[in-house]
Short mmCIF file of C-alpha atoms in Angstrom, two decimals:
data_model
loop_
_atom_site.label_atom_id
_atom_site.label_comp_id
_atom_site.label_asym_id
_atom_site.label_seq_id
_atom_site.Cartn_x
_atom_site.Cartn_y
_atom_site.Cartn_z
CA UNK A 193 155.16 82.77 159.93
CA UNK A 194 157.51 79.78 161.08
CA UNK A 195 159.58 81.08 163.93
CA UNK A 196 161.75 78.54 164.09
CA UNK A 197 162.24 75.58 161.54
CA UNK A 198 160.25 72.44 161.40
CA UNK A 199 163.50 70.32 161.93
CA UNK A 200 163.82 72.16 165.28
CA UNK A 201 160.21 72.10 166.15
CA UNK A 202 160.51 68.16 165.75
CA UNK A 203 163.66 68.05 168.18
CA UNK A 204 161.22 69.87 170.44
CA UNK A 205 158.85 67.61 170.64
CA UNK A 206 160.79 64.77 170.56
CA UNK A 207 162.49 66.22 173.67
CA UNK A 208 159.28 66.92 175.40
CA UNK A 209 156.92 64.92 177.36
CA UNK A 210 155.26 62.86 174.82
CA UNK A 211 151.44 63.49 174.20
CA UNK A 212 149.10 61.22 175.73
CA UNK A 213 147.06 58.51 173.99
CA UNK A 214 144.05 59.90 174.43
CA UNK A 215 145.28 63.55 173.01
CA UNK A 216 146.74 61.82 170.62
CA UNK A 217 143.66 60.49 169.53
CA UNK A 218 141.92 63.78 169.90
CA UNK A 219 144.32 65.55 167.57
CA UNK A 220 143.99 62.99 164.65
CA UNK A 221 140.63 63.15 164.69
CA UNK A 222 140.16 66.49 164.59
CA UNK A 223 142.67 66.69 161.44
CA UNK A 224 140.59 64.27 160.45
CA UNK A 225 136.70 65.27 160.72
CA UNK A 226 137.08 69.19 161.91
CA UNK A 227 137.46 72.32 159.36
CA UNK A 228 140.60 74.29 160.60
CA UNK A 229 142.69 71.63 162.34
CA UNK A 230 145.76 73.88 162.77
CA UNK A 231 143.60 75.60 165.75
CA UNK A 232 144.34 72.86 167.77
CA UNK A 233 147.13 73.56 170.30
CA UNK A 234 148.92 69.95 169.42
CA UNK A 235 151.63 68.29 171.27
CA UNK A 236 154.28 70.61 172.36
CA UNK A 237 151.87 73.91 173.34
CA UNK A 238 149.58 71.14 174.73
CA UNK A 239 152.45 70.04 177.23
CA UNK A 240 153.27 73.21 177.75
CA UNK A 241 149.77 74.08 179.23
CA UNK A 242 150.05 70.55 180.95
CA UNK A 243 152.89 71.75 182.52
CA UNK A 244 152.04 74.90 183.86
CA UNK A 245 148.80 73.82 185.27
CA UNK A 246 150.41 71.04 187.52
CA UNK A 247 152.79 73.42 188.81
CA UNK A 248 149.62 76.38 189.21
CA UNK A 249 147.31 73.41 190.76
CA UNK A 250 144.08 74.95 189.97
CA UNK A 251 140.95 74.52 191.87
CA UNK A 252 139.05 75.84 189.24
CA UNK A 253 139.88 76.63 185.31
CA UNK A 254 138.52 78.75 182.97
CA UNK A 255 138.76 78.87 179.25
CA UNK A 256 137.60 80.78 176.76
CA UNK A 257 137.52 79.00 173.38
CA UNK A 258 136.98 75.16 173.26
CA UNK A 259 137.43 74.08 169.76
CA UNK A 260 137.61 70.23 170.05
CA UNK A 261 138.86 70.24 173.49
CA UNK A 262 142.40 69.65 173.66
CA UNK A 263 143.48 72.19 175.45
CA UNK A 264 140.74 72.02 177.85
CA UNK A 265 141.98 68.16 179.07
CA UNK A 266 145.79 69.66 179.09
CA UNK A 267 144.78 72.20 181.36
CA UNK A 268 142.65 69.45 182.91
CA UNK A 269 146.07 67.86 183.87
CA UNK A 270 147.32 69.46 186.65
CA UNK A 271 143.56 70.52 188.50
CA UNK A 272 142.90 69.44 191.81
CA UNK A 273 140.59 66.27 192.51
CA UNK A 274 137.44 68.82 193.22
CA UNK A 275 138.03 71.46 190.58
CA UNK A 276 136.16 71.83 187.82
CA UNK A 277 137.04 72.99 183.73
CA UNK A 278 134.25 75.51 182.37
CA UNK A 279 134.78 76.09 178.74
CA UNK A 280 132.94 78.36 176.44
CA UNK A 281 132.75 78.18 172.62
CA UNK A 282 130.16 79.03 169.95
CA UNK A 283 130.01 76.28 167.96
CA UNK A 284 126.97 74.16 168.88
CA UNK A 285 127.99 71.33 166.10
CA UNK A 286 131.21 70.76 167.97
CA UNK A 287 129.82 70.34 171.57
CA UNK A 288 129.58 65.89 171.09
CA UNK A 289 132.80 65.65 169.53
CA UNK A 290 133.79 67.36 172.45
CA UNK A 291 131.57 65.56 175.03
CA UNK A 292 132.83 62.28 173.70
CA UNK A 293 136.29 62.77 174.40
CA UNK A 294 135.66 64.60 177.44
CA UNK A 295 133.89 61.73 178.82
CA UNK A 296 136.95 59.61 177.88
CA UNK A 297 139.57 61.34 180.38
CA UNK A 298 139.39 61.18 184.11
CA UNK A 299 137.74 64.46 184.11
CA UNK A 300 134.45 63.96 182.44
CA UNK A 301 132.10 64.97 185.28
CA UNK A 302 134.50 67.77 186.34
CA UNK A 303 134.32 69.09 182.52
CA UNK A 304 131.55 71.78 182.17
CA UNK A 305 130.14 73.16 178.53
CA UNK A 306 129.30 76.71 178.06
CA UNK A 307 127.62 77.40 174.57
CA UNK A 308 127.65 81.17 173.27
CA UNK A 309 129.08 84.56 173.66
CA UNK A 310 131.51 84.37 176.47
CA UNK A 311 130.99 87.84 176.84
CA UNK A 312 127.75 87.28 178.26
CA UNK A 313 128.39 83.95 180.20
CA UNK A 314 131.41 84.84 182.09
CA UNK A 315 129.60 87.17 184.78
CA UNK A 316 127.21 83.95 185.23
CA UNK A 317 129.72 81.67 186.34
CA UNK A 318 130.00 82.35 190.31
CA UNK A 319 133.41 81.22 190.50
CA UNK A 320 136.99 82.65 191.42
CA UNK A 321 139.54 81.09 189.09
CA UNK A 322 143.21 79.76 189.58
CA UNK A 323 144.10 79.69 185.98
CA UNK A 324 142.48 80.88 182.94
CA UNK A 325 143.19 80.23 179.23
CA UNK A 326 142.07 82.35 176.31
CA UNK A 327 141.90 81.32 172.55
CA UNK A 328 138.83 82.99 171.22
CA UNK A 329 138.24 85.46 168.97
CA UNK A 330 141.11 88.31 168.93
CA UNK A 331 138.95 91.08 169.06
CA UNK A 332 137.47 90.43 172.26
CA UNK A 333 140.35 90.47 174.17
CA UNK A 334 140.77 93.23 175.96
CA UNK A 335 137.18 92.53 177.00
CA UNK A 336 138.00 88.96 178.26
CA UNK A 337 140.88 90.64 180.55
CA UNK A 338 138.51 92.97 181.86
CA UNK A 339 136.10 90.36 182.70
CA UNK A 340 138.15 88.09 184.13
CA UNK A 341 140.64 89.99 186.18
CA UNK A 342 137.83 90.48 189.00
CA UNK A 343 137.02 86.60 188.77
CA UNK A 344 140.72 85.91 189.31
CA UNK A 345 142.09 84.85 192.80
CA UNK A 346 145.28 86.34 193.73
CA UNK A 347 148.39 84.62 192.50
CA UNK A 348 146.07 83.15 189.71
CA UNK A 349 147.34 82.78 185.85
CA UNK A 350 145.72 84.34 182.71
CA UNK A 351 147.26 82.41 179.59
CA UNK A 352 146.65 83.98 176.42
CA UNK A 353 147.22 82.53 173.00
CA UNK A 354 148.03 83.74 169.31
CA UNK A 355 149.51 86.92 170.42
CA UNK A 356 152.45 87.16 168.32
CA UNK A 357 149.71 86.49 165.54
CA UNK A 358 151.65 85.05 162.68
CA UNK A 359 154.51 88.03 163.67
CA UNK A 360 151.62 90.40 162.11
CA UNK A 361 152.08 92.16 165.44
CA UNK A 362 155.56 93.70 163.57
CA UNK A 363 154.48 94.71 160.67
CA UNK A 364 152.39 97.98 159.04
CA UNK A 365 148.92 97.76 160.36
CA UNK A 366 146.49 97.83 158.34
CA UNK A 367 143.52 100.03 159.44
CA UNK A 368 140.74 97.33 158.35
CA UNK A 369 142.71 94.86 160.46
CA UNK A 370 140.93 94.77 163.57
CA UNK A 371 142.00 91.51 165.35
CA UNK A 372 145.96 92.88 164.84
CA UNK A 373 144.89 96.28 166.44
CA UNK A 374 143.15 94.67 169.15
CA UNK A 375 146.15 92.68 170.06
CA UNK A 376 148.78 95.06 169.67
CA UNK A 377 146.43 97.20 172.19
CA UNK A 378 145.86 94.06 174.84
CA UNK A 379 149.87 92.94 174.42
CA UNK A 380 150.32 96.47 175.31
CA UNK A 381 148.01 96.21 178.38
CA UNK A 382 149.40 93.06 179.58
CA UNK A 383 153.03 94.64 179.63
CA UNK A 384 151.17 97.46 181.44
CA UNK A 385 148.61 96.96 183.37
CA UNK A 386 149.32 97.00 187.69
CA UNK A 387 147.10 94.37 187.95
CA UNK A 388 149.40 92.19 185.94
CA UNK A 389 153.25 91.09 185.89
CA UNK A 390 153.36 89.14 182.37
CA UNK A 391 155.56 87.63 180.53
CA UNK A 392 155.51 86.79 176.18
CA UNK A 393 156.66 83.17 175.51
CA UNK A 394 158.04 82.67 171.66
CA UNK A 395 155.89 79.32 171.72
CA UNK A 396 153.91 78.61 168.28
CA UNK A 397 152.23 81.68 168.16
CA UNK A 398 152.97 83.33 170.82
CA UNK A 399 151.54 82.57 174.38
CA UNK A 400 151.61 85.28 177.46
CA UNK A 401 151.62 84.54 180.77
CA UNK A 402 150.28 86.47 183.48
CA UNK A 403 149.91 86.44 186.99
CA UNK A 404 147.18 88.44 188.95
CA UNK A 405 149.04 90.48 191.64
#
């Protein structure tokens, strides 16, 4: 689901800060080598999480879901000079085309991997965070949150992506639809939840905002 046109999507962008060389890079290789290309957060959602981490400041990021890592150096944007980025994906065949254009930011050494289940390596990673970014797999959701509200400094930012979920969110559900259900049931937490004040940004796909009270 479009919601808005492309013609006004392109006035965004054009409108926005631009993307940087090196993302730009990033993104047209990815279109170019990687299955799925239309994962990647791109210009406009990229300089939206640009934004929002220079004004958080983050001593230390989390996020959950890596892809090719162009959210990750967005994010990577606005961190203080002794934070660090730990990401966590499953794919072991994208961990060097990540690596390589990790190491060609500023933030190489301050980049850290995580391959696997993120469910299991979150409670190893003795850290509280400033700002956290999921874009994993829907139906863990609600178990990311849970994990990572306790890990979260006060003040800090959970940013969650996809949740308007192609505006499936709207219509019938269907029962064998379990990533809908799931976030129906976490959007529902977010708007919820005392830990929480959050608000639901209309950007690409939908993006929430939260802030750990």
């Amino acid at each position: 689901m479009h919601f808005i046109s492309p013609e006004l999507e392109n006035y965004i962008e054009q409108h926005s800060e631009k993307e940087p060389a090196l993302l730009a890079a990033l993104n047209k290789e990815t279109y170019q080598k990687i299955l799925l290309p239309r994962m990647l957060s791109g210009h406009f959602q990229g300089r939206v999480l640009s934004m929002l981490s220079k004004l958080i400041r983050p001593l230390n990021i989390l996020e959950i879901g890596t892809y090719t890592g162009y959210s990750a150096l967005c994010l990577c944007e606005g961190m203080q000079e002794t934070g660090q980025l730990h990401t966590i994906d499953i794919k072991e065949e994208l961990v060097d085309f990540q690596r390589k254009h990790f190491d060609k930011s500023p933030w190489g050494e301050q980049i850290v991997q995580h391959l696997g289940e993120a469910v299991d390596i979150i409670p190893t990673i003795d850290l509280k965070f400033d700002l956290v970014f999921i874009d994993a797999d829907k139906e863990n959701y609600l178990n990311y949150f849970e994990l990572i509200v306790p890990k979260m400094n006060k003040g800090g930012i959970i940013l969650s992506d996809n949740v308007l979920w192609s505006g499936k969110v709207l219509e019938p559900l269907n029962p064998k639809d379990l990533s809908t259900k799931i976030l129906l049931e976490y959007n529902r937490l977010l708007a919820t939840d005392p830990r929480v004040e959050t608000v639901l940004l209309p950007i690409r796909d939908g993006l929430t905002v939260s802030r750990v009270l």
